[in-house]
Every structure is written in C-alpha cells, then in structure tokens.
Amino acid sequence: QAPRFNSAERVHAGALAVSDMGIGLKTSGKELSRLLERSGAKHNIQGVEKLDLLVWLADQVTASIEGSKRMRLEIQELEALLSQEDVEPQGTGGKGAVEGLLVLRRREIARLGYGTEKAKHFEDVDAKFETRLQQMKEDDVDSCFALEPRTEKEFPDSDSDSAPKARRPADQVDIYQN
C-alpha cells in the first residue's frame, strides 16, 4: 500500500515548488472520494488529504487493470477528472485515461515537493505499470471500466449507496452485485 503523506512532509514542500506548479487539485475531496469508491477501493477516508485520495485512486485503478477486475468507474469519469485538473489524456480510451491519472499523481507529488524517496517510489511503480499497460490490448483495459455511462435519471443522488444500477439487457450478468 502506498504511504500516506504527513503534515511535516507537506510543510517541507517549499514555496518555490508549490508556486511553480499551480495551486493544487481543483477537484473536490468529495468528488475524489466518489471516484475512489467507484473504483472499488475500501479506505477510511475520514480526515485524509486529497493527495491521499488521488494516490489511492491511481493504485486501485492500476491494480484492477492488472487483475482484470471490473470497476464501477467509467473511463469518462477519469477523463473528466483529468480535464478538471488540466491534464491531457496520454492517448485514447482506458489506456490514455489511466496514463493521464498517473501523470496527475506524479505532478501533484512533485508540486508538493516531497522527498526524492517518495517521488522515486511512484516514478518506479508507474513506469513498471506503464510498460505492462502498453503490452495490454485496448479492449482488455477498457473492459475493466463500467460498461455504460450513468445518467442523472438513473442516479439522481450519486452520493446514495442505494442508487439503482444502470439498466442492462437481461442476458448480461450484473457484475456489480456482491
């Protein structure tokens, strides 16, 4: 599991590193928490920083892809996150969105000026995953994401655990059931 970042490390970040790379994540903690939950991750998120949520999201997405595990997360949701954070997807489909997510994670770690040990850890982990990702078929990566886009009509209250599942043809298996 990836390390959490403590306040002392954040203070050590330095004003130059922060001012050179922007003001931080624009996406709300609530939205990052929602994406994390849809990715299938189970973390106690009370009192955590947005960077922790982003790191956990990237870890969960990469683990799901490596394990060919379907998530409730949609490619379009990752693309929207990247757009909000001014990160261009690194290609099309799931591969591009995941690579963009890893770029965002590394950018935020660098922006906060964490020690080289933590930054190097994520660079190494991401580089190894990206090598494996390039060898995967686009369809195999895309199949790890939700099948259908949700709509406001289907999920009027996206914060509700009791929100109905998107409609699927009767001959498809509901992969979201526990």
mmCIF file with all atom_site columns, C-alpha atoms in Angstrom:
data_model
loop_
_atom_site.group_PDB
_atom_site.id
_atom_site.type_symbol
_atom_site.label_atom_id
_atom_site.label_alt_id
_atom_site.label_comp_id
_atom_site.label_asym_id
_atom_site.label_entity_id
_atom_site.label_seq_id
_atom_site.pdbx_PDB_ins_code
_atom_site.Cartn_x
_atom_site.Cartn_y
_atom_site.Cartn_z
_atom_site.occupancy
_atom_site.B_iso_or_equiv
_atom_site.pdbx_formal_charge
_atom_site.auth_seq_id
_atom_site.auth_comp_id
_atom_site.auth_asym_id
_atom_site.auth_atom_id
_atom_site.pdbx_PDB_model_num
ATOM 1   C CA . GLN A 1 1   ? 0.000   0.000   0.000   1.00 0.00 ? 1   GLN A CA 1
ATOM 2   C CA . ALA A 1 2   ? 1.213   3.478   -0.861  1.00 0.00 ? 2   ALA A CA 1
ATOM 3   C CA . PRO A 1 3   ? 2.324   5.667   2.023   1.00 0.00 ? 3   PRO A CA 1
ATOM 4   C CA . ARG A 1 4   ? 0.170   8.491   3.335   1.00 0.00 ? 4   ARG A CA 1
ATOM 5   C CA . PHE A 1 5   ? 1.686   11.939  3.396   1.00 0.00 ? 5   PHE A CA 1
ATOM 6   C CA . ASN A 1 6   ? 2.017   13.657  6.742   1.00 0.00 ? 6   ASN A CA 1
ATOM 7   C CA . SER A 1 7   ? 1.832   17.358  7.519   1.00 0.00 ? 7   SER A CA 1
ATOM 8   C CA . ALA A 1 8   ? 5.552   17.679  8.226   1.00 0.00 ? 8   ALA A CA 1
ATOM 9   C CA . GLU A 1 9   ? 6.318   16.475  4.692   1.00 0.00 ? 9   GLU A CA 1
ATOM 10  C CA . ARG A 1 10  ? 3.833   18.994  3.308   1.00 0.00 ? 10  ARG A CA 1
ATOM 11  C CA . VAL A 1 11  ? 5.453   21.852  5.231   1.00 0.00 ? 11  VAL A CA 1
ATOM 12  C CA . HIS A 1 12  ? 8.844   20.745  3.884   1.00 0.00 ? 12  HIS A CA 1
ATOM 13  C CA . ALA A 1 13  ? 7.497   21.177  0.336   1.00 0.00 ? 13  ALA A CA 1
ATOM 14  C CA . GLY A 1 14  ? 8.870   24.694  -0.042  1.00 0.00 ? 14  GLY A CA 1
ATOM 15  C CA . ALA A 1 15  ? 7.210   27.734  -1.570  1.00 0.00 ? 15  ALA A CA 1
ATOM 16  C CA . LEU A 1 16  ? 9.107   27.584  -4.884  1.00 0.00 ? 16  LEU A CA 1
ATOM 17  C CA . ALA A 1 17  ? 7.930   24.076  -5.759  1.00 0.00 ? 17  ALA A CA 1
ATOM 18  C CA . VAL A 1 18  ? 4.320   24.933  -4.941  1.00 0.00 ? 18  VAL A CA 1
ATOM 19  C CA . SER A 1 19  ? 4.249   28.272  -6.756  1.00 0.00 ? 19  SER A CA 1
ATOM 20  C CA . ASP A 1 20  ? 5.911   26.872  -9.901  1.00 0.00 ? 20  ASP A CA 1
ATOM 21  C CA . MET A 1 21  ? 3.358   24.106  -10.402 1.00 0.00 ? 21  MET A CA 1
ATOM 22  C CA . GLY A 1 22  ? -0.027  25.635  -9.623  1.00 0.00 ? 22  GLY A CA 1
ATOM 23  C CA . ILE A 1 23  ? -2.379  25.870  -6.718  1.00 0.00 ? 23  ILE A CA 1
ATOM 24  C CA . GLY A 1 24  ? -3.216  22.233  -6.178  1.00 0.00 ? 24  GLY A CA 1
ATOM 25  C CA . LEU A 1 25  ? -6.014  19.858  -7.009  1.00 0.00 ? 25  LEU A CA 1
ATOM 26  C CA . LYS A 1 26  ? -9.142  21.632  -8.255  1.00 0.00 ? 26  LYS A CA 1
ATOM 27  C CA . THR A 1 27  ? -11.321 18.561  -7.815  1.00 0.00 ? 27  THR A CA 1
ATOM 28  C CA . SER A 1 28  ? -13.167 18.449  -4.505  1.00 0.00 ? 28  SER A CA 1
ATOM 29  C CA . GLY A 1 29  ? -12.380 15.868  -1.869  1.00 0.00 ? 29  GLY A CA 1
ATOM 30  C CA . LYS A 1 30  ? -15.986 14.700  -2.136  1.00 0.00 ? 30  LYS A CA 1
ATOM 31  C CA . GLU A 1 31  ? -15.607 14.006  -5.859  1.00 0.00 ? 31  GLU A CA 1
ATOM 32  C CA . LEU A 1 32  ? -12.273 12.240  -5.367  1.00 0.00 ? 32  LEU A CA 1
ATOM 33  C CA . SER A 1 33  ? -13.909 10.121  -2.638  1.00 0.00 ? 33  SER A CA 1
ATOM 34  C CA . ARG A 1 34  ? -16.752 9.239   -5.005  1.00 0.00 ? 34  ARG A CA 1
ATOM 35  C CA . LEU A 1 35  ? -14.324 8.194   -7.742  1.00 0.00 ? 35  LEU A CA 1
ATOM 36  C CA . LEU A 1 36  ? -12.314 6.176   -5.233  1.00 0.00 ? 36  LEU A CA 1
ATOM 37  C CA . GLU A 1 37  ? -15.452 4.347   -4.090  1.00 0.00 ? 37  GLU A CA 1
ATOM 38  C CA . ARG A 1 38  ? -16.487 3.645   -7.700  1.00 0.00 ? 38  ARG A CA 1
ATOM 39  C CA . SER A 1 39  ? -13.027 2.207   -8.357  1.00 0.00 ? 39  SER A CA 1
ATOM 40  C CA . GLY A 1 40  ? -13.730 -0.436  -5.722  1.00 0.00 ? 40  GLY A CA 1
ATOM 41  C CA . ALA A 1 41  ? -11.252 0.794   -3.121  1.00 0.00 ? 41  ALA A CA 1
ATOM 42  C CA . LYS A 1 42  ? -12.092 0.434   0.554   1.00 0.00 ? 42  LYS A CA 1
ATOM 43  C CA . HIS A 1 43  ? -10.315 3.025   2.689   1.00 0.00 ? 43  HIS A CA 1
ATOM 44  C CA . ASN A 1 44  ? -11.182 5.001   5.789   1.00 0.00 ? 44  ASN A CA 1
ATOM 45  C CA . ILE A 1 45  ? -11.281 8.424   4.181   1.00 0.00 ? 45  ILE A CA 1
ATOM 46  C CA . GLN A 1 46  ? -12.157 10.486  7.223   1.00 0.00 ? 46  GLN A CA 1
ATOM 47  C CA . GLY A 1 47  ? -9.644  13.306  7.591   1.00 0.00 ? 47  GLY A CA 1
ATOM 48  C CA . VAL A 1 48  ? -7.410  12.319  4.669   1.00 0.00 ? 48  VAL A CA 1
ATOM 49  C CA . GLU A 1 49  ? -5.866  14.764  2.245   1.00 0.00 ? 49  GLU A CA 1
ATOM 50  C CA . LYS A 1 50  ? -6.915  14.997  -1.389  1.00 0.00 ? 50  LYS A CA 1
ATOM 51  C CA . LEU A 1 51  ? -3.479  13.732  -2.420  1.00 0.00 ? 51  LEU A CA 1
ATOM 52  C CA . ASP A 1 52  ? -4.069  10.538  -0.427  1.00 0.00 ? 52  ASP A CA 1
ATOM 53  C CA . LEU A 1 53  ? -7.365  10.029  -2.279  1.00 0.00 ? 53  LEU A CA 1
ATOM 54  C CA . LEU A 1 54  ? -5.634  10.584  -5.618  1.00 0.00 ? 54  LEU A CA 1
ATOM 55  C CA . VAL A 1 55  ? -2.820  8.158   -4.758  1.00 0.00 ? 55  VAL A CA 1
ATOM 56  C CA . TRP A 1 56  ? -5.306  5.511   -3.613  1.00 0.00 ? 56  TRP A CA 1
ATOM 57  C CA . LEU A 1 57  ? -7.420  6.023   -6.739  1.00 0.00 ? 57  LEU A CA 1
ATOM 58  C CA . ALA A 1 58  ? -4.410  5.526   -9.012  1.00 0.00 ? 58  ALA A CA 1
ATOM 59  C CA . ASP A 1 59  ? -3.348  2.450   -7.018  1.00 0.00 ? 59  ASP A CA 1
ATOM 60  C CA . GLN A 1 60  ? -6.831  0.913   -7.181  1.00 0.00 ? 60  GLN A CA 1
ATOM 61  C CA . VAL A 1 61  ? -7.271  1.579   -10.898 1.00 0.00 ? 61  VAL A CA 1
ATOM 62  C CA . THR A 1 62  ? -3.886  0.081   -11.762 1.00 0.00 ? 62  THR A CA 1
ATOM 63  C CA . ALA A 1 63  ? -4.489  -2.947  -9.512  1.00 0.00 ? 63  ALA A CA 1
ATOM 64  C CA . SER A 1 64  ? -7.898  -3.522  -11.093 1.00 0.00 ? 64  SER A CA 1
ATOM 65  C CA . ILE A 1 65  ? -6.426  -3.405  -14.576 1.00 0.00 ? 65  ILE A CA 1
ATOM 66  C CA . GLU A 1 66  ? -3.574  -5.736  -13.666 1.00 0.00 ? 66  GLU A CA 1
ATOM 67  C CA . GLY A 1 67  ? -6.058  -8.150  -12.128 1.00 0.00 ? 67  GLY A CA 1
ATOM 68  C CA . SER A 1 68  ? -8.588  -7.753  -14.976 1.00 0.00 ? 68  SER A CA 1
ATOM 69  C CA . LYS A 1 69  ? -11.162 -6.716  -12.383 1.00 0.00 ? 69  LYS A CA 1
ATOM 70  C CA . ARG A 1 70  ? -14.162 -4.669  -13.453 1.00 0.00 ? 70  ARG A CA 1
ATOM 71  C CA . MET A 1 71  ? -14.760 -1.379  -11.647 1.00 0.00 ? 71  MET A CA 1
ATOM 72  C CA . ARG A 1 72  ? -17.905 0.728   -11.418 1.00 0.00 ? 72  ARG A CA 1
ATOM 73  C CA . LEU A 1 73  ? -15.711 3.634   -12.515 1.00 0.00 ? 73  LEU A CA 1
ATOM 74  C CA . GLU A 1 74  ? -16.179 4.847   -16.087 1.00 0.00 ? 74  GLU A CA 1
ATOM 75  C CA . ILE A 1 75  ? -13.467 5.944   -18.486 1.00 0.00 ? 75  ILE A CA 1
ATOM 76  C CA . GLN A 1 76  ? -15.408 9.188   -18.954 1.00 0.00 ? 76  GLN A CA 1
ATOM 77  C CA . GLU A 1 77  ? -15.205 9.881   -15.216 1.00 0.00 ? 77  GLU A CA 1
ATOM 78  C CA . LEU A 1 78  ? -11.396 9.624   -15.310 1.00 0.00 ? 78  LEU A CA 1
ATOM 79  C CA . GLU A 1 79  ? -11.308 11.808  -18.410 1.00 0.00 ? 79  GLU A CA 1
ATOM 80  C CA . ALA A 1 80  ? -13.466 14.413  -16.632 1.00 0.00 ? 80  ALA A CA 1
ATOM 81  C CA . LEU A 1 81  ? -11.069 14.365  -13.653 1.00 0.00 ? 81  LEU A CA 1
ATOM 82  C CA . LEU A 1 82  ? -8.108  14.880  -15.976 1.00 0.00 ? 82  LEU A CA 1
ATOM 83  C CA . SER A 1 83  ? -9.884  17.724  -17.762 1.00 0.00 ? 83  SER A CA 1
ATOM 84  C CA . GLN A 1 84  ? -10.720 19.402  -14.429 1.00 0.00 ? 84  GLN A CA 1
ATOM 85  C CA . GLU A 1 85  ? -7.051  19.137  -13.457 1.00 0.00 ? 85  GLU A CA 1
ATOM 86  C CA . ASP A 1 86  ? -5.723  20.364  -16.841 1.00 0.00 ? 86  ASP A CA 1
ATOM 87  C CA . VAL A 1 87  ? -4.085  17.039  -17.685 1.00 0.00 ? 87  VAL A CA 1
ATOM 88  C CA . GLU A 1 88  ? -4.378  15.752  -21.233 1.00 0.00 ? 88  GLU A CA 1
ATOM 89  C CA . PRO A 1 89  ? -5.112  12.031  -21.556 1.00 0.00 ? 89  PRO A CA 1
ATOM 90  C CA . GLN A 1 90  ? -1.994  10.314  -22.843 1.00 0.00 ? 90  GLN A CA 1
ATOM 91  C CA . GLY A 1 91  ? -3.949  8.535   -25.567 1.00 0.00 ? 91  GLY A CA 1
ATOM 92  C CA . THR A 1 92  ? -7.458  7.294   -26.214 1.00 0.00 ? 92  THR A CA 1
ATOM 93  C CA . GLY A 1 93  ? -9.762  5.093   -24.177 1.00 0.00 ? 93  GLY A CA 1
ATOM 94  C CA . GLY A 1 94  ? -8.891  3.477   -20.899 1.00 0.00 ? 94  GLY A CA 1
ATOM 95  C CA . LYS A 1 95  ? -5.162  3.345   -21.550 1.00 0.00 ? 95  LYS A CA 1
ATOM 96  C CA . GLY A 1 96  ? -4.927  7.084   -22.160 1.00 0.00 ? 96  GLY A CA 1
ATOM 97  C CA . ALA A 1 97  ? -7.077  7.918   -19.145 1.00 0.00 ? 97  ALA A CA 1
ATOM 98  C CA . VAL A 1 98  ? -5.037  5.688   -16.819 1.00 0.00 ? 98  VAL A CA 1
ATOM 99  C CA . GLU A 1 99  ? -1.741  7.061   -18.078 1.00 0.00 ? 99  GLU A CA 1
ATOM 100 C CA . GLY A 1 100 ? -3.133  10.567  -17.534 1.00 0.00 ? 100 GLY A CA 1
ATOM 101 C CA . LEU A 1 101 ? -4.134  9.629   -13.982 1.00 0.00 ? 101 LEU A CA 1
ATOM 102 C CA . LEU A 1 102 ? -0.566  8.528   -13.278 1.00 0.00 ? 102 LEU A CA 1
ATOM 103 C CA . VAL A 1 103 ? 0.771   11.779  -14.753 1.00 0.00 ? 103 VAL A CA 1
ATOM 104 C CA . LEU A 1 104 ? -1.578  13.696  -12.440 1.00 0.00 ? 104 LEU A CA 1
ATOM 105 C CA . ARG A 1 105 ? -0.429  11.732  -9.401  1.00 0.00 ? 105 ARG A CA 1
ATOM 106 C CA . ARG A 1 106 ? 3.252   12.354  -10.181 1.00 0.00 ? 106 ARG A CA 1
ATOM 107 C CA . ARG A 1 107 ? 2.562   16.031  -10.886 1.00 0.00 ? 107 ARG A CA 1
ATOM 108 C CA . GLU A 1 108 ? 0.876   16.532  -7.526  1.00 0.00 ? 108 GLU A CA 1
ATOM 109 C CA . ILE A 1 109 ? 3.617   14.707  -5.637  1.00 0.00 ? 109 ILE A CA 1
ATOM 110 C CA . ALA A 1 110 ? 6.239   16.838  -7.408  1.00 0.00 ? 110 ALA A CA 1
ATOM 111 C CA . ARG A 1 111 ? 4.202   20.023  -6.863  1.00 0.00 ? 111 ARG A CA 1
ATOM 112 C CA . LEU A 1 112 ? 4.208   19.437  -3.142  1.00 0.00 ? 112 LEU A CA 1
ATOM 113 C CA . GLY A 1 113 ? 7.956   18.883  -3.202  1.00 0.00 ? 113 GLY A CA 1
ATOM 114 C CA . TYR A 1 114 ? 8.054   15.551  -1.398  1.00 0.00 ? 114 TYR A CA 1
ATOM 115 C CA . GLY A 1 115 ? 11.412  13.998  -0.781  1.00 0.00 ? 115 GLY A CA 1
ATOM 116 C CA . THR A 1 116 ? 13.053  12.189  -3.626  1.00 0.00 ? 116 THR A CA 1
ATOM 117 C CA . GLU A 1 117 ? 12.432  8.806   -1.970  1.00 0.00 ? 117 GLU A CA 1
ATOM 118 C CA . LYS A 1 118 ? 8.627   9.065   -2.233  1.00 0.00 ? 118 LYS A CA 1
ATOM 119 C CA . ALA A 1 119 ? 8.723   10.685  -5.657  1.00 0.00 ? 119 ALA A CA 1
ATOM 120 C CA . LYS A 1 120 ? 11.101  7.976   -6.885  1.00 0.00 ? 120 LYS A CA 1
ATOM 121 C CA . HIS A 1 121 ? 8.823   5.265   -5.445  1.00 0.00 ? 121 HIS A CA 1
ATOM 122 C CA . PHE A 1 122 ? 5.886   6.473   -7.537  1.00 0.00 ? 122 PHE A CA 1
ATOM 123 C CA . GLU A 1 123 ? 8.005   7.049   -10.645 1.00 0.00 ? 123 GLU A CA 1
ATOM 124 C CA . ASP A 1 124 ? 9.286   3.467   -10.447 1.00 0.00 ? 124 ASP A CA 1
ATOM 125 C CA . VAL A 1 125 ? 5.874   1.927   -9.742  1.00 0.00 ? 125 VAL A CA 1
ATOM 126 C CA . ASP A 1 126 ? 4.237   3.941   -12.518 1.00 0.00 ? 126 ASP A CA 1
ATOM 127 C CA . ALA A 1 127 ? 6.990   3.191   -15.059 1.00 0.00 ? 127 ALA A CA 1
ATOM 128 C CA . LYS A 1 128 ? 6.681   -0.552  -14.456 1.00 0.00 ? 128 LYS A CA 1
ATOM 129 C CA . PHE A 1 129 ? 2.901   -0.421  -14.752 1.00 0.00 ? 129 PHE A CA 1
ATOM 130 C CA . GLU A 1 130 ? 3.007   1.748   -17.889 1.00 0.00 ? 130 GLU A CA 1
ATOM 131 C CA . THR A 1 131 ? 5.322   -0.796  -19.543 1.00 0.00 ? 131 THR A CA 1
ATOM 132 C CA . ARG A 1 132 ? 2.816   -3.568  -18.791 1.00 0.00 ? 132 ARG A CA 1
ATOM 133 C CA . LEU A 1 133 ? -0.081  -1.330  -19.843 1.00 0.00 ? 133 LEU A CA 1
ATOM 134 C CA . GLN A 1 134 ? 1.452   -0.739  -23.279 1.00 0.00 ? 134 GLN A CA 1
ATOM 135 C CA . GLN A 1 135 ? 1.552   -4.506  -23.836 1.00 0.00 ? 135 GLN A CA 1
ATOM 136 C CA . MET A 1 136 ? -2.167  -4.895  -23.000 1.00 0.00 ? 136 MET A CA 1
ATOM 137 C CA . LYS A 1 137 ? -4.915  -4.761  -25.602 1.00 0.00 ? 137 LYS A CA 1
ATOM 138 C CA . GLU A 1 138 ? -7.028  -1.615  -25.512 1.00 0.00 ? 138 GLU A CA 1
ATOM 139 C CA . ASP A 1 139 ? -10.207 -3.703  -25.225 1.00 0.00 ? 139 ASP A CA 1
ATOM 140 C CA . ASP A 1 140 ? -8.809  -5.581  -22.212 1.00 0.00 ? 140 ASP A CA 1
ATOM 141 C CA . VAL A 1 141 ? -8.106  -2.309  -20.420 1.00 0.00 ? 141 VAL A CA 1
ATOM 142 C CA . ASP A 1 142 ? -11.464 -0.790  -21.383 1.00 0.00 ? 142 ASP A CA 1
ATOM 143 C CA . SER A 1 143 ? -13.276 -3.890  -20.102 1.00 0.00 ? 143 SER A CA 1
ATOM 144 C CA . CYS A 1 144 ? -12.075 -3.098  -16.578 1.00 0.00 ? 144 CYS A CA 1
ATOM 145 C CA . PHE A 1 145 ? -14.250 0.029   -16.564 1.00 0.00 ? 145 PHE A CA 1
ATOM 146 C CA . ALA A 1 146 ? -18.034 0.310   -16.219 1.00 0.00 ? 146 ALA A CA 1
ATOM 147 C CA . LEU A 1 147 ? -19.977 -0.823  -19.249 1.00 0.00 ? 147 LEU A CA 1
ATOM 148 C CA . GLU A 1 148 ? -22.475 2.009   -19.546 1.00 0.00 ? 148 GLU A CA 1
ATOM 149 C CA . PRO A 1 149 ? -22.460 5.675   -18.748 1.00 0.00 ? 149 PRO A CA 1
ATOM 150 C CA . ARG A 1 150 ? -24.800 6.533   -15.908 1.00 0.00 ? 150 ARG A CA 1
ATOM 151 C CA . THR A 1 151 ? -27.300 9.328   -16.281 1.00 0.00 ? 151 THR A CA 1
ATOM 152 C CA . GLU A 1 152 ? -28.824 11.714  -13.783 1.00 0.00 ? 152 GLU A CA 1
ATOM 153 C CA . LYS A 1 153 ? -32.152 9.940   -14.316 1.00 0.00 ? 153 LYS A CA 1
ATOM 154 C CA . GLU A 1 154 ? -30.616 6.581   -13.374 1.00 0.00 ? 154 GLU A CA 1
ATOM 155 C CA . PHE A 1 155 ? -28.633 8.019   -10.448 1.00 0.00 ? 155 PHE A CA 1
ATOM 156 C CA . PRO A 1 156 ? -30.467 11.094  -9.195  1.00 0.00 ? 156 PRO A CA 1
ATOM 157 C CA . ASP A 1 157 ? -28.469 11.103  -5.945  1.00 0.00 ? 157 ASP A CA 1
ATOM 158 C CA . SER A 1 158 ? -24.968 9.858   -6.767  1.00 0.00 ? 158 SER A CA 1
ATOM 159 C CA . ASP A 1 159 ? -23.976 10.011  -3.089  1.00 0.00 ? 159 ASP A CA 1
ATOM 160 C CA . SER A 1 160 ? -26.559 7.393   -2.170  1.00 0.00 ? 160 SER A CA 1
ATOM 161 C CA . ASP A 1 161 ? -25.439 3.803   -1.743  1.00 0.00 ? 161 ASP A CA 1
ATOM 162 C CA . SER A 1 162 ? -28.980 2.788   -2.664  1.00 0.00 ? 162 SER A CA 1
ATOM 163 C CA . ALA A 1 163 ? -28.846 4.369   -6.129  1.00 0.00 ? 163 ALA A CA 1
ATOM 164 C CA . PRO A 1 164 ? -30.208 1.964   -8.748  1.00 0.00 ? 164 PRO A CA 1
ATOM 165 C CA . LYS A 1 165 ? -27.830 0.241   -11.112 1.00 0.00 ? 165 LYS A CA 1
ATOM 166 C CA . ALA A 1 166 ? -27.798 1.165   -14.785 1.00 0.00 ? 166 ALA A CA 1
ATOM 167 C CA . ARG A 1 167 ? -30.166 -0.919  -16.895 1.00 0.00 ? 167 ARG A CA 1
ATOM 168 C CA . ARG A 1 168 ? -28.607 -3.811  -18.806 1.00 0.00 ? 168 ARG A CA 1
ATOM 169 C CA . PRO A 1 169 ? -30.051 -6.375  -21.182 1.00 0.00 ? 169 PRO A CA 1
ATOM 170 C CA . ALA A 1 170 ? -31.421 -9.399  -19.342 1.00 0.00 ? 170 ALA A CA 1
ATOM 171 C CA . ASP A 1 171 ? -28.791 -11.699 -20.818 1.00 0.00 ? 171 ASP A CA 1
ATOM 172 C CA . GLN A 1 172 ? -25.891 -9.757  -19.270 1.00 0.00 ? 172 GLN A CA 1
ATOM 173 C CA . VAL A 1 173 ? -24.559 -10.643 -15.863 1.00 0.00 ? 173 VAL A CA 1
ATOM 174 C CA . ASP A 1 174 ? -24.746 -7.883  -13.255 1.00 0.00 ? 174 ASP A CA 1
ATOM 175 C CA . ILE A 1 175 ? -21.071 -7.585  -12.311 1.00 0.00 ? 175 ILE A CA 1
ATOM 176 C CA . TYR A 1 176 ? -21.860 -5.016  -9.640  1.00 0.00 ? 176 TYR A CA 1
ATOM 177 C CA . GLN A 1 177 ? -23.674 -7.382  -7.309  1.00 0.00 ? 177 GLN A CA 1
ATOM 178 C CA . ASN A 1 178 ? -21.688 -8.562  -4.302  1.00 0.00 ? 178 ASN A CA 1
#
